[in-house]
Structure formats: C-alpha cells, structure tokens
Short mmCIF file of C-alpha atoms in Angstrom, two decimals:
data_model
loop_
_atom_site.label_atom_id
_atom_site.label_comp_id
_atom_site.label_asym_id
_atom_site.label_seq_id
_atom_site.Cartn_x
_atom_site.Cartn_y
_atom_site.Cartn_z
CA MET A 1 -21.78 -16.27 -16.32
CA LYS A 2 -22.04 -16.87 -12.88
CA LYS A 3 -20.64 -13.43 -10.99
CA ILE A 4 -18.44 -13.35 -7.77
CA LYS A 5 -20.59 -11.42 -5.35
CA VAL A 6 -18.03 -8.72 -3.12
CA GLY A 7 -19.05 -6.58 -0.21
CA ILE A 8 -16.65 -3.34 0.57
CA ILE A 9 -16.51 -2.31 4.15
CA GLY A 10 -15.47 1.52 3.62
CA SER A 11 -16.72 4.40 2.14
CA GLY A 12 -14.02 6.56 1.78
CA PHE A 13 -11.00 6.84 -0.80
CA SER A 14 -9.82 3.56 -0.59
CA ALA A 15 -13.61 1.99 -0.79
CA LEU A 16 -14.23 3.77 -3.62
CA ALA A 17 -11.38 2.97 -5.84
CA HIS A 18 -12.00 -0.68 -4.87
CA VAL A 19 -15.57 -0.15 -6.11
CA GLU A 20 -14.48 1.34 -9.55
CA ALA A 21 -11.64 -1.07 -10.13
CA LEU A 22 -14.50 -4.00 -9.64
CA ARG A 23 -16.91 -2.72 -11.90
CA ARG A 24 -14.32 -2.54 -14.52
CA LEU A 25 -14.05 -6.53 -14.11
CA PRO A 26 -17.11 -8.10 -16.18
CA ASP A 27 -17.18 -11.49 -13.56
CA ILE A 28 -17.53 -9.47 -10.54
CA GLU A 29 -20.82 -7.84 -8.97
CA VAL A 30 -20.54 -5.23 -5.30
CA VAL A 31 -23.68 -6.26 -3.88
CA ALA A 32 -22.76 -4.89 -0.26
CA ILE A 33 -21.25 -1.96 1.22
CA SER A 34 -20.98 -0.95 4.96
CA SER A 35 -19.76 2.45 6.52
CA ARG A 36 -20.77 3.53 10.30
CA ASN A 37 -21.67 6.71 8.44
CA LYS A 38 -25.10 5.20 7.29
CA GLU A 39 -26.29 8.10 5.43
CA LYS A 40 -22.87 8.39 3.26
CA VAL A 41 -22.81 4.92 2.73
CA ASP A 42 -26.82 4.90 1.40
CA LYS A 43 -25.98 7.75 -0.97
CA ILE A 44 -22.84 5.53 -2.57
CA ALA A 45 -25.10 2.69 -2.70
CA ALA A 46 -27.85 4.41 -4.50
CA GLU A 47 -25.02 5.98 -6.55
CA PHE A 48 -23.59 2.90 -8.07
CA HIS A 49 -26.55 0.55 -7.41
CA ILE A 50 -25.07 -1.57 -4.88
CA ARG A 51 -28.09 -3.53 -3.42
CA GLN A 52 -27.50 -3.36 -0.09
CA ALA A 53 -26.08 -0.61 2.41
CA TYR A 54 -25.22 -1.52 6.43
CA ALA A 55 -24.08 0.33 9.16
CA ASP A 56 -22.77 -2.65 11.13
CA PRO A 57 -19.46 -4.26 9.17
CA HIS A 58 -20.29 -7.49 10.75
CA GLU A 59 -23.53 -7.83 8.79
CA LEU A 60 -22.02 -7.46 5.64
CA ILE A 61 -19.55 -10.38 6.51
CA HIS A 62 -22.00 -12.50 7.61
CA ASP A 63 -24.48 -11.72 4.59
CA PRO A 64 -24.90 -14.73 2.81
CA HIS A 65 -24.57 -13.52 -0.51
CA VAL A 66 -21.12 -11.87 0.10
CA GLU A 67 -18.53 -14.44 -0.89
CA VAL A 68 -15.46 -11.81 -0.71
CA VAL A 69 -14.60 -8.88 1.45
CA HIS A 70 -12.89 -6.15 0.80
CA ASN A 71 -11.54 -4.16 3.84
CA CYS A 72 -11.22 -0.59 3.09
CA THR A 73 -11.64 1.03 7.01
CA PRO A 74 -9.53 3.40 8.65
CA ASN A 75 -6.18 1.08 10.22
CA HIS A 76 -7.68 0.44 13.79
CA LEU A 77 -10.42 -1.47 12.40
CA HIS A 78 -8.56 -3.50 9.94
CA TYR A 79 -7.54 -6.37 12.89
CA GLU A 80 -11.25 -7.24 13.72
CA PHE A 81 -12.54 -6.87 10.20
CA ASN A 82 -9.67 -9.30 8.64
CA ARG A 83 -9.89 -11.39 11.59
CA ASP A 84 -13.78 -11.80 10.91
CA THR A 85 -14.02 -12.44 7.76
CA LEU A 86 -11.45 -14.97 7.87
CA LEU A 87 -13.25 -16.58 10.82
CA ALA A 88 -16.32 -16.33 8.41
CA GLY A 89 -14.99 -18.31 5.58
CA LYS A 90 -14.77 -15.47 2.79
CA HIS A 91 -11.96 -14.19 0.45
CA LEU A 92 -10.48 -11.37 1.72
CA LEU A 93 -8.64 -8.07 0.53
CA SER A 94 -7.29 -5.69 3.20
CA GLU A 95 -5.94 -2.42 2.33
CA LYS A 96 -2.74 -1.91 4.37
CA PRO A 97 -1.57 -2.01 7.16
CA LEU A 98 -2.85 -5.80 7.82
CA GLY A 99 -3.00 -4.99 11.29
CA MET A 100 -1.80 -2.31 14.16
CA ASN A 101 1.16 -4.57 14.87
CA SER A 102 3.21 -7.57 13.93
CA LYS A 103 1.30 -9.61 17.26
CA GLN A 104 -2.06 -8.70 15.06
CA THR A 105 -0.53 -9.86 12.02
CA LYS A 106 0.96 -12.94 13.06
CA GLU A 107 -2.25 -13.77 14.40
CA LEU A 108 -3.78 -13.07 10.85
CA VAL A 109 -1.25 -15.11 8.72
CA GLU A 110 -1.79 -17.95 11.03
CA LEU A 111 -5.55 -17.92 10.40
CA SER A 112 -5.35 -17.32 6.57
CA ASN A 113 -2.74 -20.06 6.40
CA LYS A 114 -5.59 -22.72 8.29
CA SER A 115 -8.01 -21.43 5.60
CA PRO A 116 -8.59 -22.29 2.12
CA VAL A 117 -10.15 -18.71 1.15
CA VAL A 118 -7.36 -16.61 -0.83
CA SER A 119 -6.31 -13.77 1.14
CA GLY A 120 -3.99 -10.52 0.05
CA VAL A 121 -2.95 -7.08 0.86
CA CYS A 122 -3.47 -4.27 -1.24
CA PHE A 123 0.19 -3.08 -2.03
CA ASN A 124 -1.27 -1.63 -5.48
CA TYR A 125 1.94 -0.78 -7.28
CA ARG A 126 3.19 -3.99 -8.06
CA HIS A 127 0.92 -4.23 -10.74
CA PHE A 128 1.94 -1.70 -13.19
CA PRO A 129 3.08 -3.15 -16.36
CA LEU A 130 7.02 -1.37 -16.22
CA VAL A 131 7.28 -2.25 -12.21
CA ARG A 132 6.64 -6.18 -13.67
CA GLN A 133 8.98 -5.18 -16.52
CA LEU A 134 11.66 -3.89 -14.39
CA ARG A 135 11.57 -6.87 -12.10
CA ASP A 136 11.77 -9.51 -15.08
CA GLU A 137 14.77 -7.64 -16.05
CA ILE A 138 16.69 -7.49 -12.85
CA HIS A 139 15.67 -11.43 -12.34
CA SER A 140 17.04 -12.11 -16.29
CA ASN A 141 20.62 -11.81 -15.05
CA LYS A 142 21.28 -9.78 -18.42
CA HIS A 143 22.40 -7.01 -16.88
CA GLY A 144 24.72 -8.52 -13.55
CA GLY A 145 24.30 -8.11 -10.06
CA VAL A 146 22.44 -5.33 -7.92
CA TYR A 147 24.78 -3.00 -6.47
CA HIS A 148 22.56 -0.97 -4.75
CA VAL A 149 19.07 1.07 -4.44
CA HIS A 150 17.85 4.11 -3.69
CA GLY A 151 14.40 6.31 -4.02
CA GLY A 152 11.33 7.53 -2.03
CA TYR A 153 8.08 8.72 -1.76
CA LEU A 154 7.27 12.32 -1.12
CA GLN A 155 3.69 13.59 -0.74
CA ASP A 156 2.56 17.20 0.67
CA TRP A 157 -0.90 17.18 2.18
CA CYS A 158 0.55 17.28 5.48
CA LEU A 159 2.61 20.51 4.34
CA TYR A 160 0.66 22.90 7.09
CA ASP A 161 0.21 22.57 10.75
CA THR A 162 -3.86 23.27 9.57
CA ASP A 163 -3.73 19.93 7.55
CA TYR A 164 -5.73 16.95 9.43
CA SER A 165 -6.97 13.72 9.18
CA TRP A 166 -7.62 10.46 11.17
CA ARG A 167 -4.23 9.39 10.09
CA MET A 168 -2.71 12.25 12.66
CA GLU A 169 -4.07 9.84 15.77
CA GLN A 170 -2.19 7.06 16.79
CA GLU A 171 -5.09 5.42 18.13
CA LYS A 172 -6.97 5.04 14.83
CA ASN A 173 -3.52 5.09 12.63
CA GLY A 174 -0.84 3.09 14.33
CA PRO A 175 2.56 4.59 15.88
CA SER A 176 4.04 5.48 12.69
CA ARG A 177 2.47 7.83 9.67
CA ALA A 178 4.77 8.72 7.26
CA MET A 179 6.64 5.62 6.90
CA ALA A 180 3.73 3.33 7.51
CA ASP A 181 1.64 4.78 5.19
CA ILE A 182 3.37 5.54 1.92
CA GLY A 183 7.15 4.27 2.99
CA SER A 184 5.28 0.72 3.09
CA HIS A 185 4.43 1.01 -0.42
CA TRP A 186 8.12 1.78 -1.34
CA CYS A 187 9.31 -1.20 0.61
CA ASP A 188 6.61 -3.49 -0.84
CA ILE A 189 7.72 -2.78 -4.49
CA THR A 190 11.07 -2.69 -3.89
CA GLN A 191 11.39 -6.22 -2.19
CA TYR A 192 8.81 -7.56 -4.99
CA ILE A 193 11.26 -6.20 -7.74
CA LEU A 194 14.06 -7.56 -6.12
CA GLY A 195 12.71 -10.71 -4.87
CA LYS A 196 14.63 -10.19 -1.36
CA ARG A 197 13.62 -8.75 2.24
CA ILE A 198 15.21 -6.25 3.92
CA VAL A 199 16.70 -7.36 6.93
CA GLU A 200 18.12 -4.88 8.64
CA VAL A 201 17.53 -0.53 9.15
CA LEU A 202 18.77 2.75 10.52
CA ALA A 203 16.60 5.49 10.82
CA ASP A 204 16.39 9.08 11.43
CA LEU A 205 12.38 10.28 11.87
CA LYS A 206 11.14 13.82 11.97
CA THR A 207 7.83 15.25 13.56
CA VAL A 208 7.68 18.97 11.52
CA HIS A 209 4.32 19.83 13.03
CA ASN A 210 4.16 18.87 16.91
CA VAL A 211 1.12 20.45 17.19
CA ARG A 212 -1.73 20.52 14.49
CA LYS A 213 -4.88 22.08 13.97
CA LYS A 214 -7.82 19.90 13.95
CA THR A 215 -11.39 20.87 13.26
CA LYS A 216 -14.62 20.27 14.88
CA ASN A 217 -16.26 19.09 11.56
CA GLN A 218 -13.41 17.63 9.54
CA VAL A 219 -13.78 13.96 8.30
CA SER A 220 -12.19 13.75 4.53
CA THR A 221 -8.31 12.99 4.71
CA PHE A 222 -7.48 15.51 1.85
CA GLU A 223 -10.02 17.90 3.14
CA LYS A 224 -8.45 21.64 4.08
CA GLY A 225 -8.91 23.04 7.79
CA ASP A 226 -8.44 26.47 7.25
CA MET A 227 -11.76 27.37 6.89
CA PHE A 228 -12.99 25.79 10.14
CA GLU A 229 -12.86 26.54 13.79
CA THR A 230 -9.79 24.53 15.51
CA GLN A 231 -8.49 22.93 18.34
CA ASP A 232 -4.60 22.36 18.62
CA VAL A 233 -3.76 18.30 18.93
CA PRO A 234 -0.10 17.43 19.82
CA ILE A 235 1.39 14.89 17.14
CA ASN A 236 3.60 12.26 17.79
CA THR A 237 4.05 10.56 14.38
CA GLU A 238 6.59 11.25 11.98
CA ASP A 239 6.20 13.66 8.94
CA TYR A 240 9.19 12.66 7.04
CA GLY A 241 12.13 10.40 7.54
CA SER A 242 15.07 8.66 5.62
CA VAL A 243 16.04 5.07 6.09
CA LEU A 244 19.36 3.28 5.37
CA ILE A 245 18.65 -0.19 4.19
CA ARG A 246 20.70 -3.76 3.60
CA PHE A 247 18.98 -6.77 1.62
CA GLU A 248 19.18 -10.20 2.97
CA ASP A 249 21.91 -10.85 0.14
CA GLY A 250 24.23 -7.70 1.34
CA VAL A 251 22.88 -5.01 -1.19
CA GLN A 252 22.49 -1.96 0.26
CA GLY A 253 19.91 1.33 -0.20
CA VAL A 254 18.69 4.19 1.34
CA PHE A 255 15.23 5.60 0.54
CA MET A 256 13.14 8.78 2.35
CA VAL A 257 9.24 9.52 2.62
CA SER A 258 8.12 12.72 3.48
CA GLN A 259 4.71 14.17 3.59
CA VAL A 260 5.33 17.72 4.07
CA ALA A 261 7.30 17.91 0.35
CA ALA A 262 5.74 20.80 -1.11
CA GLY A 263 5.17 20.64 -4.74
CA ARG A 264 4.88 16.56 -4.46
CA LYS A 265 1.48 14.96 -4.72
CA ASN A 266 1.93 11.45 -5.11
CA HIS A 267 6.06 11.11 -6.20
CA LEU A 268 6.68 7.55 -5.51
CA PHE A 269 9.84 6.64 -7.42
CA LEU A 270 12.99 4.44 -7.29
CA GLU A 271 16.59 3.39 -8.61
CA ILE A 272 18.44 0.08 -9.36
CA ALA A 273 21.96 0.55 -9.96
CA THR A 274 23.13 -3.15 -11.66
CA GLU A 275 26.58 -4.01 -13.02
CA HIS A 276 25.81 -3.04 -16.40
CA LEU A 277 22.79 -0.75 -16.03
CA SER A 278 20.45 1.55 -13.72
CA PHE A 279 17.08 1.54 -13.75
CA SER A 280 14.55 4.37 -13.19
CA TRP A 281 10.81 4.33 -12.62
CA LYS A 282 8.19 7.10 -11.16
CA GLN A 283 4.53 6.42 -10.32
CA GLU A 284 3.75 9.80 -11.58
CA GLU A 285 5.15 8.88 -14.91
CA PRO A 286 4.54 5.27 -14.98
CA ASN A 287 4.54 4.54 -18.92
CA LYS A 288 8.36 5.02 -19.12
CA LEU A 289 11.22 2.80 -17.66
CA TRP A 290 14.55 4.85 -17.84
CA LEU A 291 17.52 2.55 -18.80
CA GLY A 292 21.20 4.39 -17.73
CA LYS A 293 24.37 3.35 -19.57
CA ARG A 294 27.79 3.57 -18.98
CA ASN A 295 28.96 3.95 -22.39
CA ARG A 296 26.15 4.00 -24.95
CA ALA A 297 23.23 6.63 -25.08
CA ASN A 298 20.93 6.14 -22.29
CA GLN A 299 17.30 4.59 -23.20
CA GLU A 300 14.06 5.21 -22.11
CA LEU A 301 11.32 2.21 -22.71
CA VAL A 302 7.96 2.87 -22.90
CA ARG A 303 4.80 1.18 -22.12
CA ASP A 304 4.36 -0.99 -25.34
CA PRO A 305 2.90 -4.11 -25.28
CA ASN A 306 4.89 -5.37 -28.02
CA LEU A 307 8.30 -4.26 -26.06
CA LEU A 308 7.69 -5.50 -22.55
CA SER A 309 7.63 -9.28 -21.16
CA VAL A 310 5.20 -11.75 -21.74
CA GLU A 311 4.28 -11.38 -17.98
CA ALA A 312 4.09 -7.16 -18.07
CA SER A 313 2.52 -7.20 -21.55
CA GLN A 314 -0.51 -9.31 -19.84
CA LEU A 315 -1.01 -6.17 -17.35
CA THR A 316 -1.85 -3.55 -20.33
CA HIS A 317 -5.16 -3.05 -21.68
CA VAL A 318 -4.76 -0.59 -24.45
CA PRO A 319 -2.00 -0.07 -27.19
CA ALA A 320 1.18 1.54 -27.22
CA GLY A 321 0.79 5.46 -26.97
CA HIS A 322 -2.81 5.25 -24.81
CA GLN A 323 -1.73 6.31 -20.89
CA GLU A 324 -2.08 3.74 -18.42
CA GLY A 325 -2.01 4.74 -14.98
CA TRP A 326 -3.34 4.25 -11.46
CA PRO A 327 -6.41 2.97 -11.67
CA ASP A 328 -5.34 0.78 -14.18
CA GLY A 329 -2.47 -0.79 -11.48
CA LEU A 330 -5.22 -1.61 -9.18
CA LYS A 331 -7.60 -2.93 -11.86
CA ASN A 332 -4.64 -5.88 -12.63
CA LEU A 333 -4.75 -6.33 -8.60
CA MET A 334 -8.06 -7.08 -8.91
CA ILE A 335 -7.42 -9.07 -12.17
CA ASP A 336 -4.46 -11.18 -10.31
CA PHE A 337 -6.52 -11.84 -7.28
CA TYR A 338 -10.11 -12.88 -8.44
CA GLY A 339 -7.56 -15.19 -10.88
CA THR A 340 -6.60 -16.58 -8.08
CA ILE A 341 -10.23 -17.16 -6.44
CA LYS A 342 -11.22 -18.95 -9.52
CA GLY A 343 -8.44 -21.17 -10.33
CA GLU A 344 -7.18 -19.38 -13.24
CA VAL A 345 -3.77 -17.53 -11.92
CA LYS A 346 -1.51 -19.98 -10.51
CA ASN A 347 1.26 -17.51 -9.51
CA PRO A 348 -0.14 -14.95 -8.37
CA SER A 349 1.94 -11.72 -7.52
CA PHE A 350 -0.63 -9.65 -5.52
CA ALA A 351 1.00 -9.34 -1.75
CA THR A 352 0.05 -12.39 0.47
CA PHE A 353 -0.72 -11.62 4.26
CA GLN A 354 2.68 -12.97 4.99
CA ASP A 355 3.71 -10.04 2.90
CA GLY A 356 1.80 -7.62 5.14
CA HIS A 357 3.23 -9.18 8.00
CA GLN A 358 6.60 -8.48 7.21
CA ILE A 359 6.32 -4.92 6.29
CA VAL A 360 4.60 -4.29 9.78
CA LEU A 361 7.81 -6.07 11.12
CA LEU A 362 10.02 -3.82 8.91
CA ILE A 363 8.04 -0.80 9.82
CA GLU A 364 8.64 -1.36 13.76
CA ALA A 365 12.24 -2.29 13.26
CA ILE A 366 12.40 1.37 11.38
CA LEU A 367 10.77 2.70 14.39
CA ARG A 368 13.37 0.69 17.09
CA SER A 369 15.88 1.95 15.22
CA HIS A 370 14.98 5.70 15.00
CA ARG A 371 14.65 5.28 19.01
CA ASN A 372 17.55 3.77 19.88
CA LYS A 373 19.81 5.48 17.27
CA GLN A 374 21.10 2.23 15.90
CA TRP A 375 21.19 -0.56 12.98
CA VAL A 376 18.28 -2.67 14.05
CA LYS A 377 17.77 -6.18 12.76
CA VAL A 378 14.02 -7.02 10.80
CA ASP A 379 13.25 -10.11 13.36
CA ASN A 380 10.81 -11.95 11.46
CA LYS A 381 9.95 -13.70 15.09
CA ARG A 382 9.66 -10.70 17.08
CA MET A 383 5.76 -10.03 17.90
CA ASP A 384 6.04 -6.28 18.64
CA SER A 385 2.85 -5.39 20.49
CA GLU A 386 5.41 -3.44 22.13
CA ILE A 387 5.91 -0.85 19.64
CA LEU A 388 3.33 1.34 22.30
CA LEU A 389 1.49 4.85 21.05
CA GLY A 390 3.72 7.61 22.06
CA GLU A 391 6.87 9.96 21.69
CA LEU A 392 8.96 9.42 18.65
CA HIS A 393 11.82 10.60 20.52
#
C-alpha cells in the first residue's frame, strides 16, 4: 500500500497531537517536521523516527516527498505558510485561525478555490461520535424546531497574572484571545450541529489581568512562570466574555468563554432546546448525550455504536463501555481529511477554508460589538483588516 507522505510545521502541543493521530492511521507516514528551534525539532524527529527535520518551514513545504502539509505554528505564521503551501500545490490542514484577519483568510479561500488540493481547518470537536449524533438528531426533524441554544468554553490556564505564553502577545496571537482561541471552537461546533450560521452578535468582553508577568525563558503555553525572573507586560486581549447570538433563521442563543475560571480545565459544553427535547453535551464527558424531557423521565444516551446513527457509529472505534475522547476525535478528523484526499469520502464533515474564514469574520464582529457596545452583523463581504491591535475598550 502506497503511503501518503506528510510534513508537520511546528513543534508544540498541536504539532505533536497531529503526529500521534497520524501514526494511528495505517496508510499515512510523517516524513518531515520543521521548527525554527532546530534542537527541539531534531529531538522530536529522532523520538518519532521522522526522516527529515527542517529549521526552515519553506524547505518542508517544497520537499518533493511531502504531499500534505499540517500547519501547527503560532497564529501569526498561519497565513504565510498556508498561502505558500497552496501555491506549492500541496494538500493542507491548518490549525485555526486560518489567518490573523479576514483580509488574509479571504485571500486563502480564493487560493483554495482555485486549487485542486484538499484544504481544511482543524476544528476537531466536530468529530466526536455524540456530536455527530446530536447533529443527526437535530436534522431528523423528529424533535421539532430549535428554540434556543446556550453553552460555553471555560478554562483556568490564564487564572494567575504569572500565567503567560505567546498567546498573550497580540502580534503573535491576534487581537482576540479567549474568543478566538476557544470561543471559535464553540461557535464552529454549534454552527456545525445546527447547520446554520451565526449572523449577529452582542458581546461584552473583559481583561482581568491588564498586566501579566512574563518570564525571560518561558516557552510553553502551559508552563508556569512563578519560579522564574519576570517582567511586567501590558495585556490588551480578553480573559473572558459573553455573547448574545442570532442565527440566520432567527434562533437565538448565548455563550460564555473564560480562561480564568478556576478548576475548569477544558470545559466545552453546549445545550440545545427544541420543541420536544433538550440536548446537552460536554467535551469532558464526551461519551454521554443528555436528553431532557417535559413529561417523561430524562435520558442519557451513551456512546454505543449499536444505538447511534450510521454516521455517528462510524466515528466510534471500540465497543460500548470502552471510553473514547479527545485524541479519538482528532483521529476522526484525520480519517475524514485523508479519506477525502484519497477520494473515499464523498461528503466530508471537516471544516473548510470557507468555514475558517467565516469564523474569523465572526470573531471580528464580536470585537466590533464589544467596542461599539451594540449588536453587530457578521458581514461576509467585509474584509476586516481594520481590527487593529490595541485596547479592548
């Protein structure tokens, strides 16, 4: 069997998660990895038996053996490497955001539309079995129309003023942090389940720590900074926020995101109220789907392939009672993406570049809403390079 040859740009958490997910697929081989930290990337290549380690990502992109590129770099590098990969005619899977602003992402959409390659964005939460089951339940029309939605995404890794990473720096991360980093996941999964776009937002954002302590040698997002010499750095991106939303068919909702919620590690949750049932799903308990009822006992559907829709059951890999979680959702994304490359998947469910562009437009609308203190429409024709680095208020 001929294996598809893959190159990974990046050496952080996301890059290693991609490497591990791809190693679980029988017909994929990671043949190259790159990072500007040559010592680190050499170590990773040796550990995972990857043939080639590059200090220059462009060498990886133009390596004739590499057929598919995974862009797992910090946000400010996404546009450049995504653009160059598409121009090189390589298949591309990018971590989100697709670019730093909608001007960049619009250009990438146009490039991808002109290219025969497969391109996608890594919104991995779409690919949990019970997320697909929830989507199928909503689209079955058995439960009546959707009344409203609510939920959020809560973490605590930014709780203290000594918590610091490159994500605190607008030049590397972009003008939004909590909303763009984790709020984008909530918006994508909700739009995917409902099959509807969010078209209008009313946002209220907050920066808890206007000054954070940056260590002089800290490099990892989740590395603590309270044991090193620090310097004070002003912070202009949000630590949390709440957003009222309206969908294109008039359905309303609200969500909250926070990176300063003590005890919450990766609490992505969603509840959808329909005419006859309410549905609730949590990422930290991914093998359960709660079904709420008015005049009968509530139920809990577990991840059992025999109880799920055909499409949802295809996302399970072990029998009922054996737990599957975050790494398996990422594996399902890879199966979907590479099945599309091979022509085996005709109706892929991974997020497209158009989806990634729409999410950037949505985040920009949230920032405008907060600054203007009013409802703002998500304008798909707007190219908001005007969302400038600066103060939230």
